[in-house]
XYZ file of C-alpha atoms in Angstrom:
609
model
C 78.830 -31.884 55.854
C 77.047 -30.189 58.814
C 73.430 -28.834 59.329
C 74.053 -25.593 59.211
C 76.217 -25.820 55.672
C 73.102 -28.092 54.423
C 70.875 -25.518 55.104
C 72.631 -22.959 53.431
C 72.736 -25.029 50.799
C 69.056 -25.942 50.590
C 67.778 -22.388 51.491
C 70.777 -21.394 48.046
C 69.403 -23.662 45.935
C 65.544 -22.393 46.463
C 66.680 -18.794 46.536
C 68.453 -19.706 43.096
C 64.811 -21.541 41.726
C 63.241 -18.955 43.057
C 65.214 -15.915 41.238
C 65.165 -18.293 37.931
C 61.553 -18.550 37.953
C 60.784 -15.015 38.517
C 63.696 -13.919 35.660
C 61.642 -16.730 33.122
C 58.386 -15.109 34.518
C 59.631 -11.775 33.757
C 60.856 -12.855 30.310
C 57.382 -14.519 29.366
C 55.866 -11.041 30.407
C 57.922 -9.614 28.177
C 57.604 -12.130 25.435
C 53.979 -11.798 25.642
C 53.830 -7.382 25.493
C 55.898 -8.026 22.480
C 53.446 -10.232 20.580
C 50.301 -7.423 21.392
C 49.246 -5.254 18.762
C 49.120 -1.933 18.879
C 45.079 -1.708 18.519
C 45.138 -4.160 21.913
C 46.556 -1.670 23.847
C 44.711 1.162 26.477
C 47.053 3.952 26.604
C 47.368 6.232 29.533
C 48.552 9.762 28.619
C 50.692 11.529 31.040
C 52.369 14.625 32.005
C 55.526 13.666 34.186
C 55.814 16.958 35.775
C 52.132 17.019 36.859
C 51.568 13.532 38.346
C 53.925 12.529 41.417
C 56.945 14.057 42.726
C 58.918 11.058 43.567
C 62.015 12.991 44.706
C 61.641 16.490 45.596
C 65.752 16.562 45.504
C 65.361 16.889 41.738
C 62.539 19.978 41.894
C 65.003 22.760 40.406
C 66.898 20.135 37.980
C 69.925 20.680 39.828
C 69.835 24.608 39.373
C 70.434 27.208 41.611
C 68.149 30.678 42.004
C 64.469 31.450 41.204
C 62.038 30.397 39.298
C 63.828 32.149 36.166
C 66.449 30.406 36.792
C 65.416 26.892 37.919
C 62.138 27.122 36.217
C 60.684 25.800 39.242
C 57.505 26.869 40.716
C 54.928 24.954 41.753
C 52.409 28.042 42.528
C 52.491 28.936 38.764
C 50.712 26.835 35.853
C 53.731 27.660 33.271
C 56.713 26.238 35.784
C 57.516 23.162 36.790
C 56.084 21.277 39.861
C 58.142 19.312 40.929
C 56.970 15.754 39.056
C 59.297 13.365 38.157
C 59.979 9.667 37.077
C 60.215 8.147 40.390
C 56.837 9.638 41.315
C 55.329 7.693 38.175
C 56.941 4.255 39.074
C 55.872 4.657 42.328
C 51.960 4.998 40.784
C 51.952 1.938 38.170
C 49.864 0.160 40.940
C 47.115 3.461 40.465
C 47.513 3.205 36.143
C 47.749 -0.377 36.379
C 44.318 -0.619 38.243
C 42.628 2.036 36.013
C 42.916 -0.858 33.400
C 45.592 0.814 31.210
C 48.443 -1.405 29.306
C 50.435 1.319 27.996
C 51.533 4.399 29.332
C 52.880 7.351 26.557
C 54.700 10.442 28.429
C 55.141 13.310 27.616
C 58.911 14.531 26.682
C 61.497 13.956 28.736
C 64.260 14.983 27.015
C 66.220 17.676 29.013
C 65.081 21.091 28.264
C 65.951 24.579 28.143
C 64.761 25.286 31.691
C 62.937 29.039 30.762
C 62.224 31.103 27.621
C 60.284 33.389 26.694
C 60.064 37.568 26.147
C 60.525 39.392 29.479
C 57.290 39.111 31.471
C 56.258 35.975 29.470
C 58.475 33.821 30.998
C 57.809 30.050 31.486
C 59.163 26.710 31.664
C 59.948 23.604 29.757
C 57.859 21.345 32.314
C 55.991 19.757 29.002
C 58.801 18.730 27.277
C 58.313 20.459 24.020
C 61.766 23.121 24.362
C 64.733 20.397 23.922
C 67.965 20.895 24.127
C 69.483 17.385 24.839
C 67.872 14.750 22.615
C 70.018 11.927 24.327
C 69.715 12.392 27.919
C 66.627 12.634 30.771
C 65.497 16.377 32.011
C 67.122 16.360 35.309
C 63.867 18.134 36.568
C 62.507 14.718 36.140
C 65.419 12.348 36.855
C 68.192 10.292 35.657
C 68.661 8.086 32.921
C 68.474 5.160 35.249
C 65.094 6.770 36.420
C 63.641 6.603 32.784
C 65.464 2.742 32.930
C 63.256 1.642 35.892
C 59.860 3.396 34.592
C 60.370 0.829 31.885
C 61.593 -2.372 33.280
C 58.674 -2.223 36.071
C 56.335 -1.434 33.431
C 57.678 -4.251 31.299
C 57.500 -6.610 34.619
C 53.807 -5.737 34.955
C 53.072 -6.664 31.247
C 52.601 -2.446 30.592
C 54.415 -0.799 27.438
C 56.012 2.625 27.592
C 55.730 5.004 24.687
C 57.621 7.818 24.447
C 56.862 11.548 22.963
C 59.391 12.620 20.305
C 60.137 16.057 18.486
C 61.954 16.067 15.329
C 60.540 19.562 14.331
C 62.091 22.416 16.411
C 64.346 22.455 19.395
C 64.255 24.861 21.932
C 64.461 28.426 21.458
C 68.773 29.239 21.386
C 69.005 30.657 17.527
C 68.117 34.575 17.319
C 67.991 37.097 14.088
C 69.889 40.051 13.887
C 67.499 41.885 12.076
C 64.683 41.263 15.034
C 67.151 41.307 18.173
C 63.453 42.712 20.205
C 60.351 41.039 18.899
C 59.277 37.875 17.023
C 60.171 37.673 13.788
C 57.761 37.763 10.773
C 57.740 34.550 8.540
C 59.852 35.727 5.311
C 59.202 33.061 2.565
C 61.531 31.400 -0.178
C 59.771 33.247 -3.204
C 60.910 36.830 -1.331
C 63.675 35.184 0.654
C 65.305 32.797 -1.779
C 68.030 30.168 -0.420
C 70.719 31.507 -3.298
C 70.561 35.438 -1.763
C 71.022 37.110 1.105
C 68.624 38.897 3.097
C 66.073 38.811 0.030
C 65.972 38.734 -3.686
C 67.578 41.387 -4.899
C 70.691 40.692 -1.986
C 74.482 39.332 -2.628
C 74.743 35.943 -4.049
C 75.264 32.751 -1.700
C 74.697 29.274 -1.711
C 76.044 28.533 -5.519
C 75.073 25.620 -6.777
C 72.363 24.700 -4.139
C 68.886 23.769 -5.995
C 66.625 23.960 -3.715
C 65.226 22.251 -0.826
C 63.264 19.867 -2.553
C 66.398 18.040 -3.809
C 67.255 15.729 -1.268
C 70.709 14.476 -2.345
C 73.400 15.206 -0.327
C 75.803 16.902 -2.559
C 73.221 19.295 -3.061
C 72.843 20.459 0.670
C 76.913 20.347 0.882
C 76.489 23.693 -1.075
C 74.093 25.117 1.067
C 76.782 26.572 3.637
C 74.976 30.179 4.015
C 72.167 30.131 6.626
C 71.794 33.849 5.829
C 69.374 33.937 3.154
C 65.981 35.442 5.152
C 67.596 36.500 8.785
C 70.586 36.793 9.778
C 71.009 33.488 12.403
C 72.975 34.694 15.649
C 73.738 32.067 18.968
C 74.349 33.794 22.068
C 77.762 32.779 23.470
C 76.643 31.140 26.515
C 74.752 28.950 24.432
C 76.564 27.839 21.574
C 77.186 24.632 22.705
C 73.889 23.682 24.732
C 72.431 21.817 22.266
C 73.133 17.437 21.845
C 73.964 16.322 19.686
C 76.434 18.597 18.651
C 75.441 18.772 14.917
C 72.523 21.097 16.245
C 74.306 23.535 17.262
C 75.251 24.719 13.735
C 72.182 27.170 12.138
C 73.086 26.063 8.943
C 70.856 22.856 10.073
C 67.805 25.431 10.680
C 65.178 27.053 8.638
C 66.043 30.406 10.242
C 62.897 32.367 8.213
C 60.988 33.673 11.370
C 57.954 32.573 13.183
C 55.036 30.412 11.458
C 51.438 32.237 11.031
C 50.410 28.630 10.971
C 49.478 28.461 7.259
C 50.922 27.597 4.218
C 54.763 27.137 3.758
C 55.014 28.884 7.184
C 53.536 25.724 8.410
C 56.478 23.665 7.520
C 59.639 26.046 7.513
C 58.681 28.745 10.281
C 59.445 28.836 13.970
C 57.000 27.620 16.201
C 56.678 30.717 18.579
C 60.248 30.913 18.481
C 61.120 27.388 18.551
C 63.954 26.686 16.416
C 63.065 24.803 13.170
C 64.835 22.573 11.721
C 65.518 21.739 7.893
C 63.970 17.880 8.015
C 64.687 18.314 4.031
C 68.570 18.285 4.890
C 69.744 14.579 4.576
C 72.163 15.023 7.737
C 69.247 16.060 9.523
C 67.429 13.155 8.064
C 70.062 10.551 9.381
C 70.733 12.188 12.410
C 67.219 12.442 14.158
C 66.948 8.735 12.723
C 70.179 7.889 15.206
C 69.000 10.204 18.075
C 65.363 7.663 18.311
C 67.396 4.371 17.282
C 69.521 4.880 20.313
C 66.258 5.088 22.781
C 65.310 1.794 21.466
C 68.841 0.213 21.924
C 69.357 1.641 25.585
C 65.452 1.326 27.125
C 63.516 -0.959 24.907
C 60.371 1.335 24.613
C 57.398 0.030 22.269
C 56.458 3.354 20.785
C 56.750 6.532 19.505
C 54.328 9.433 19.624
C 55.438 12.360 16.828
C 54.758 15.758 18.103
C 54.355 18.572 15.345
C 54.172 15.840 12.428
C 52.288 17.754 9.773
C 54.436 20.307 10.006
C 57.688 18.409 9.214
C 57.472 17.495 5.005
C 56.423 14.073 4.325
C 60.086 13.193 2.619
C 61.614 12.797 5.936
C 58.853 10.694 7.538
C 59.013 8.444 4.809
C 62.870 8.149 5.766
C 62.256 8.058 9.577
C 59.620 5.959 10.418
C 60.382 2.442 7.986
C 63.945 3.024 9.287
C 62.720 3.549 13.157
C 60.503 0.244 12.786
C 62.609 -1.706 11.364
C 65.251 -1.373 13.919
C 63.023 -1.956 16.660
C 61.520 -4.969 14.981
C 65.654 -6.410 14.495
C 65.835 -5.609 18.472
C 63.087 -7.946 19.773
C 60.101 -5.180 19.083
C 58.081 -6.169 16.061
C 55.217 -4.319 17.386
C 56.393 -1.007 18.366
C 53.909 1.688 17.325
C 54.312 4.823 16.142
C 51.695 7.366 15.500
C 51.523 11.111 14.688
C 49.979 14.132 15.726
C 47.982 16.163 13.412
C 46.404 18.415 14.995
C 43.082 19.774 13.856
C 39.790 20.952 15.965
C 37.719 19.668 12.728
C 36.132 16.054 11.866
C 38.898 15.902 9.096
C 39.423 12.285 8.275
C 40.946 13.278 4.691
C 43.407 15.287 6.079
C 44.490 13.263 8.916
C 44.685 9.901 6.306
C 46.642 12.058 4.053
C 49.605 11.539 6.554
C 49.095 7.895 6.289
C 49.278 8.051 2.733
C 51.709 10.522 1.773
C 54.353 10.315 5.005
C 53.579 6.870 5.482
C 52.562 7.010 8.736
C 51.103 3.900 10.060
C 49.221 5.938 11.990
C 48.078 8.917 13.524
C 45.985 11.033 16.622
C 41.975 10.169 15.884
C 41.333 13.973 16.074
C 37.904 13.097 14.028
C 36.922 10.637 16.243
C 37.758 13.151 18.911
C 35.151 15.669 17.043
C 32.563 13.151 16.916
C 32.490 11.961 19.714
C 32.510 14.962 22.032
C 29.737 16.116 19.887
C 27.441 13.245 20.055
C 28.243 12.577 24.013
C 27.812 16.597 24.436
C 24.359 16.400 22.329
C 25.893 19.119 20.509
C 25.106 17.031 17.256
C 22.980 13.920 16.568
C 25.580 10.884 16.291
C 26.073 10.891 12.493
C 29.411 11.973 12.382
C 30.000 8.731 14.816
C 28.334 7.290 12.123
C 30.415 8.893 9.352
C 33.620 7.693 10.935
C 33.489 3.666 9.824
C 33.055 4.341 6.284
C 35.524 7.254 6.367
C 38.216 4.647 7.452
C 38.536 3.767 4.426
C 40.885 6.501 3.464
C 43.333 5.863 5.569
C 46.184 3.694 3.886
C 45.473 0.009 4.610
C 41.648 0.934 4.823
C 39.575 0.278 7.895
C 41.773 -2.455 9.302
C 44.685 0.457 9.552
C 42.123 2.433 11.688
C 41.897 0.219 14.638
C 45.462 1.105 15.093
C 44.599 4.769 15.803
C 45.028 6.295 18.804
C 41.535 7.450 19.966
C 40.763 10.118 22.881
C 38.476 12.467 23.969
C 40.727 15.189 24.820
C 43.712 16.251 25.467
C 47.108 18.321 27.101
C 46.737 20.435 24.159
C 42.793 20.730 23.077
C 41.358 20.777 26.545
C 40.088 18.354 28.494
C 36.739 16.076 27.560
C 34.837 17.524 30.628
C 35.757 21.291 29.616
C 34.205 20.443 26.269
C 31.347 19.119 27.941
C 30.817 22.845 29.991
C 31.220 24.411 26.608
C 28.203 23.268 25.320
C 26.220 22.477 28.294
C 26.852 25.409 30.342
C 23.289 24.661 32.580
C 23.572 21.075 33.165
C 23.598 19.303 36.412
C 26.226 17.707 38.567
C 24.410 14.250 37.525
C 23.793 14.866 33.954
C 27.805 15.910 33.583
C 28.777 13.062 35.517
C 26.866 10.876 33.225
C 27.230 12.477 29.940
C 31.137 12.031 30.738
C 30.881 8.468 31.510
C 28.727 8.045 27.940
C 32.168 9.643 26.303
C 34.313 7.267 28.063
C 32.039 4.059 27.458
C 32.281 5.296 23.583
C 35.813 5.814 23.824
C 36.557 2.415 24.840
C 34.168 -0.021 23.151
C 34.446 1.400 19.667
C 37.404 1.301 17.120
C 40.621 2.737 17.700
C 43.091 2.537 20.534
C 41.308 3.833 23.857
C 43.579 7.166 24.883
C 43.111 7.942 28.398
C 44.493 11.502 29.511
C 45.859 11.901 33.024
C 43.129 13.286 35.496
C 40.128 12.288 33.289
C 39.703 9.727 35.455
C 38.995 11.768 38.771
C 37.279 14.635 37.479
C 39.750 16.680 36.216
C 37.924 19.691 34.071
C 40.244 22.605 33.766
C 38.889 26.180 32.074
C 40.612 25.888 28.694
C 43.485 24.536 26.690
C 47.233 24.096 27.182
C 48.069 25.513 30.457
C 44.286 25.436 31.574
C 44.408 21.879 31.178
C 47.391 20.653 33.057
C 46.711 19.922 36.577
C 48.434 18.569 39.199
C 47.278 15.058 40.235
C 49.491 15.245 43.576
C 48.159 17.924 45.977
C 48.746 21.356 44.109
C 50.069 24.846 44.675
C 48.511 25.961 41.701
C 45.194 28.683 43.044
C 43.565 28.222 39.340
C 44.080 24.848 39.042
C 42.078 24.613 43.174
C 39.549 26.630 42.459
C 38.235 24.065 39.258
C 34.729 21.971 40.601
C 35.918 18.569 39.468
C 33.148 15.853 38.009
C 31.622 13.481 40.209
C 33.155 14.593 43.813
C 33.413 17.065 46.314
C 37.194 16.710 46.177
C 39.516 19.615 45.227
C 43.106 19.193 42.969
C 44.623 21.047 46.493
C 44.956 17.424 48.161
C 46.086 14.449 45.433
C 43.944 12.673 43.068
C 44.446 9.132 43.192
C 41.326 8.226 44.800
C 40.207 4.447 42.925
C 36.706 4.812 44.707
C 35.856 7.766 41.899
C 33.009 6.768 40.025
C 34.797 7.698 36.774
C 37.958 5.594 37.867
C 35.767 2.722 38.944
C 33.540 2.418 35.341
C 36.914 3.346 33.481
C 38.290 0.819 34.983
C 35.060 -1.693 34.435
C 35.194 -1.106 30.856
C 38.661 -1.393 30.604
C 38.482 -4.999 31.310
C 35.454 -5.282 29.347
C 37.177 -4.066 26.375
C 40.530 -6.385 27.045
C 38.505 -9.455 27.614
C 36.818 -9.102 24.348
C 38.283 -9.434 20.891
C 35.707 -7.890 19.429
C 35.897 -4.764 20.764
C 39.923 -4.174 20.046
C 41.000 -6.246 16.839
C 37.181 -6.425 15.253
C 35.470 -4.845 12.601
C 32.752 -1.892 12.670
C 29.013 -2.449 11.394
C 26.485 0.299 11.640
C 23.693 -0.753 13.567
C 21.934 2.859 14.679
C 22.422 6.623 14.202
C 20.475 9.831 14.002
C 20.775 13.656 12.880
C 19.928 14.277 16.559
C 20.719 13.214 20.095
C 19.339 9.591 20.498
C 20.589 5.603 19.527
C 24.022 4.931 18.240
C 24.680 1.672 17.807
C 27.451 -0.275 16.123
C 27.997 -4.389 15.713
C 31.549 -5.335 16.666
C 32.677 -8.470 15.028
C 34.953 -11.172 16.754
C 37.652 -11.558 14.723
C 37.845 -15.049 15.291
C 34.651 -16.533 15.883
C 32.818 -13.888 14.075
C 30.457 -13.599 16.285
C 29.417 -9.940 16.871
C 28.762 -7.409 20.204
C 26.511 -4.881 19.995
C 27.415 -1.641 21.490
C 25.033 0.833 22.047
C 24.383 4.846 23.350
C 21.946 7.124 24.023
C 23.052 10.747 23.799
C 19.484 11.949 24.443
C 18.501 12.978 28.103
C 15.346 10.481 27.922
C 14.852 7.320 27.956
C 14.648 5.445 25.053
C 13.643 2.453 23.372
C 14.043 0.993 19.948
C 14.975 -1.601 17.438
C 18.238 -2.495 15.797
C 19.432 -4.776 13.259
C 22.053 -7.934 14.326
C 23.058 -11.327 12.666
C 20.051 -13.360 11.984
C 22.640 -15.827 13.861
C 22.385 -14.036 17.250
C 19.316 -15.531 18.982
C 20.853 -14.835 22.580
C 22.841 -12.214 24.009
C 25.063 -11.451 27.477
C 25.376 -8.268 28.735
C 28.558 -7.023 29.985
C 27.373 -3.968 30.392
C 24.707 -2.288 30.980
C 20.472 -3.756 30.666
C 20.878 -6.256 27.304
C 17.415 -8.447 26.095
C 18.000 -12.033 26.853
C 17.236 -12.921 23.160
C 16.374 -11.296 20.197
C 12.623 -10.564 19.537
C 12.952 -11.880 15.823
C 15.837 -12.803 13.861
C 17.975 -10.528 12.879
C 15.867 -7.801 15.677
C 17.205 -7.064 18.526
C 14.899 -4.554 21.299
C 16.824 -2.446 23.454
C 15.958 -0.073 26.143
C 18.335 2.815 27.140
C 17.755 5.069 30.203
C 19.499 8.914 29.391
C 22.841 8.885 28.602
C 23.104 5.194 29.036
C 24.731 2.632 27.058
C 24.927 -1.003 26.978
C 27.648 -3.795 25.614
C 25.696 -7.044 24.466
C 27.533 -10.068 23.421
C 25.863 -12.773 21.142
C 26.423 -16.342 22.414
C 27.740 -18.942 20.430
């Protein structure tokens, strides 16, 4: 054998090691993601469409004309700009180093492109208007797009969650009795399923009893969708929607738009939005086969629910064990799902009411979201902070299910935290909003919950309301509105991109972040009041290693003074660390511990062993 064909066989045989170490690398990365629990996690929430445009060939999702058409324009807050999945695989190095292990987007199911009344046009850039349940919005790539987002995430030891809808599709079904305007919610006591067009009209539906009877030769009988409106498809789109089953209205509630309360809530059309019948058992199994097949072709960890409370409870309590337990049978024991139920209230009853009733394991912290905007705003004193640990008790599986809820401090939705912040401090300083946001943040990820970072947050990003208002670009934008925003804690406008890791926000995010993974205690332990007030001032909370048992003391002050006070603590912690922030070196007495807290400060103290 010669030198050269030794070589080759020596430089083969280390490229081989070499690729078989990386692929048993990859697969103890993998191994290891798997085995974290949900409350481990730091989730990163994201808008595709606003955060890097990876391939500008995909802009107009393959369409051709205007913005009407396309529903591209980047100028306008209610089109698409032009973000897509290659952008965010190309920024995993940016979430990655913000100290985020999970990243939850925002729908990328393909969508209708525009809808909307004449003059109120805008686009499905969020996600929320689908038409294709089983394949990637070509305005943000390919399935093999969506397929790389998750293996590179996977290879960095980062999980992906995705944002479902099993509520509404987009907008396709119309009423012939309201070909012009929205459609007033008619409801089942005027409207009954077994006439048409109202109580006193022609017999249909013989036989059917009712929605509430879930069987499926019941909803065989229901083969009349005509009972409120009159459900009409335009031609061009009676076959848009995928799977095909959706296409038929017979699958839909078809009773007008929601007013947002009551039955509306459940059976009426979001805007528009066409509602399904979740009470039909074919709807039932086929949404269940829609998310199964996710799981079997990506091998995502999660699922966020949008719209939950507004689907009944029978069909979560179908969905989700069923959803779980196929993930767990593919490799993803794991694999979180939580809902939204939205509320602008500290409602713990009402959001544990979903745990209990639909059986989710969990849902969107919108009280801790409430208190703690509050408290950081000085708005309030800190007892609804305060409230929160005893009020996990309602959720099913009691205060232990709680660390397993997502918690944030704003949203795409709500608003963003730092808007909140201008709502109730309209006079404050550049310095006092600067710190008053990092006091939100520091609460957001030392204390229960799972810490739920949205986009932007992180550099500044303050917006001027909800929804729209709060979407920016984080790659230079087009958007005058969005420009004109002063952003917290730099000079820097959203008109050049916003990936800057030297912003003060990023940097202590990112501190705490790593804090907050490197300690048990602060993700998987329990929650002892320490501190808390009617009015601005000390919060303070014990968290308790769930192994060792020894506890961290995490404390705030909302106030804008210094301040400096006792607390309670183990009589077992005679020393403390800090890891953040000015901690005493030991306690002044057992069971005492002194701190000092400049304005809007906090500290993280860690008893030794």
């Amino acid at each position: 054998m010669g030198r050269t064909a030794t070589n080759f066989l020596v430089t083969a045989a280390g490229m081989a090691a070499a690729l078989i170490g990386a692929t048993c690398a990859q697969a103890d990365t993998l191994s290891d993601l798997r085995a974290r629990t949900p409350e481990q996690e730091i989730v990163y929430f994201v808008l595709p469409d606003r955060f890097a445009n990876g391939a500008s060939a995909n802009d107009r999702g393959g369409l051709k004309g205007g913005p009407l058409q396309t529903g591209y324009d980047p100028t306008s807050r209610a089109f698409y700009h032009g973000g897509d999945l290659k952008g965010l695989t190309a920024k995993l190095d940016y979430i990655q180093g913000l100290g985020a292990t999970a990243i939850w987007l925002a729908p990328i199911f393909r969508n209708k492109p525009v809808q909307g009344a004449k003059g109120q046009e805008s686009a499905g850039y969020h996600g929320y208007w689908v038409t294709d349940f089983t394949s990637v919005d070509p305005h943000f790539g390919t399935d093999a797009d969506f397929k790389a987002l998750v293996d590179a995430a996977h290879g960095r030891g980062m999980k992906v969650y995705m944002d479902i809808i099993a509520n509404h599709t987009a907008d396709v079904i119309q009423y012939r009795e309201s070909p012009t305007r929205a459609a007033p919610y008619r409801s089942k006591a005027d409207y009954p399923w077994s006439r048409q067009g109202g109580a006193s009209g022609k017999p249909i539906n013989p036989g059917f009893a009712g929605d509430h009877d879930g069987n499926a030769a019941n909803w065989a009988k229901l083969t009349d969708p005509s009972f409120a409106y009159t459900p009409i498809v335009p031609k061009e789109e009676r076959k848009v929607k995928v799977p095909a089953w959706l296409n038929d209205p017979i699958y839909y509630h078809n009773r007008g738009d929601t007013d947002w309360k009551g039955e509306s809530s459940q059976y009426g059309d979001f805007v528009g939005l066409d509602d399904l019948a979740t009470e039909n058992p074919r709807v039932v199994a086929g949404f269940i086969d829609i998310y199964r097949g996710w799981i079997d072709r990506f091998g995502i960890d999660g699922y966020r629910i949008d719209t939950a409370r507004h689907v009944n409870a029978e069909f979560w309590r179908a969905f989700i064990p069923a959803i779980r337990t196929h993930a767990a049978a593919k490799g993803i024991p794991n694999f979180h799902i939580f809902g939204e139920v939205a509320t602008g209230d500290y409602d713990p009853a009402l959001l544990a009411s979903w745990t209990r009733n639909a059986a989710f394991p969990a849902v969107l912290d919108f009280a801790f979201m409430r208190a703690a905007v509050d408290a950081a705003s000085g708005k309030t004193g800190t007892d609804m902070l305060a409230r929160l640990g005893e009020d996990d008790a309602l959720y099913e599986g009691g205060k232990a299910a709680a660390l397993q809820l997502p918690t944030f401090l704003g949203n795409h939705d709500a608003g963003r935290f730092a808007f909140f912040l201008r709502q109730a401090r309209p006079g404050m300083s550049a310095d006092e909003e600067l710190a008053r946001t990092l006091l939100g943040h520091a609460m957001l990820l030392t204390l229960r919950g799972v810490p739920t970072l949205y986009y932007g947050d992180e550099q500044g990003f303050a917006g001027t309301g909800n929804d729209q208002q709060a979407r920016q670009d984080m790659f230079a934008s087009q958007v005058a509105e969005y420009n004109a925003d002063h952003l917290v804690g730099t000079q820097a406008t959203t008109a050049t991109d916003s990936f800057n890791p030297d912003h003060p926000l990023y940097r202590a995010i990112a501190t705490l972040a790593k804090i907050r993974r490197d300690t048990p205690a602060l993700s998987r332990g329990a929650t002892i009041l320490r501190a808390s007030s009617d009015k601005p001032g000390l919060f303070a909370v014990s968290r308790i290693d769930p192994d060792t048992g020894r506890e961290v003391v995490v404390a705030f002050n909302t106030s804008a003074a210094p301040l400096s006070g006792n607390i309670a603590v183990d009589p077992a912690s005679g020393s403390f660390t800090s890891l953040a922030g000015a901690c005493p070196a030991a306690a002044q007495a057992p069971g005492s511990l002194a701190l000092s807290l400049p304005a809007f400060g906090y500290a993280v103290c860690a008893a030794k062993p």
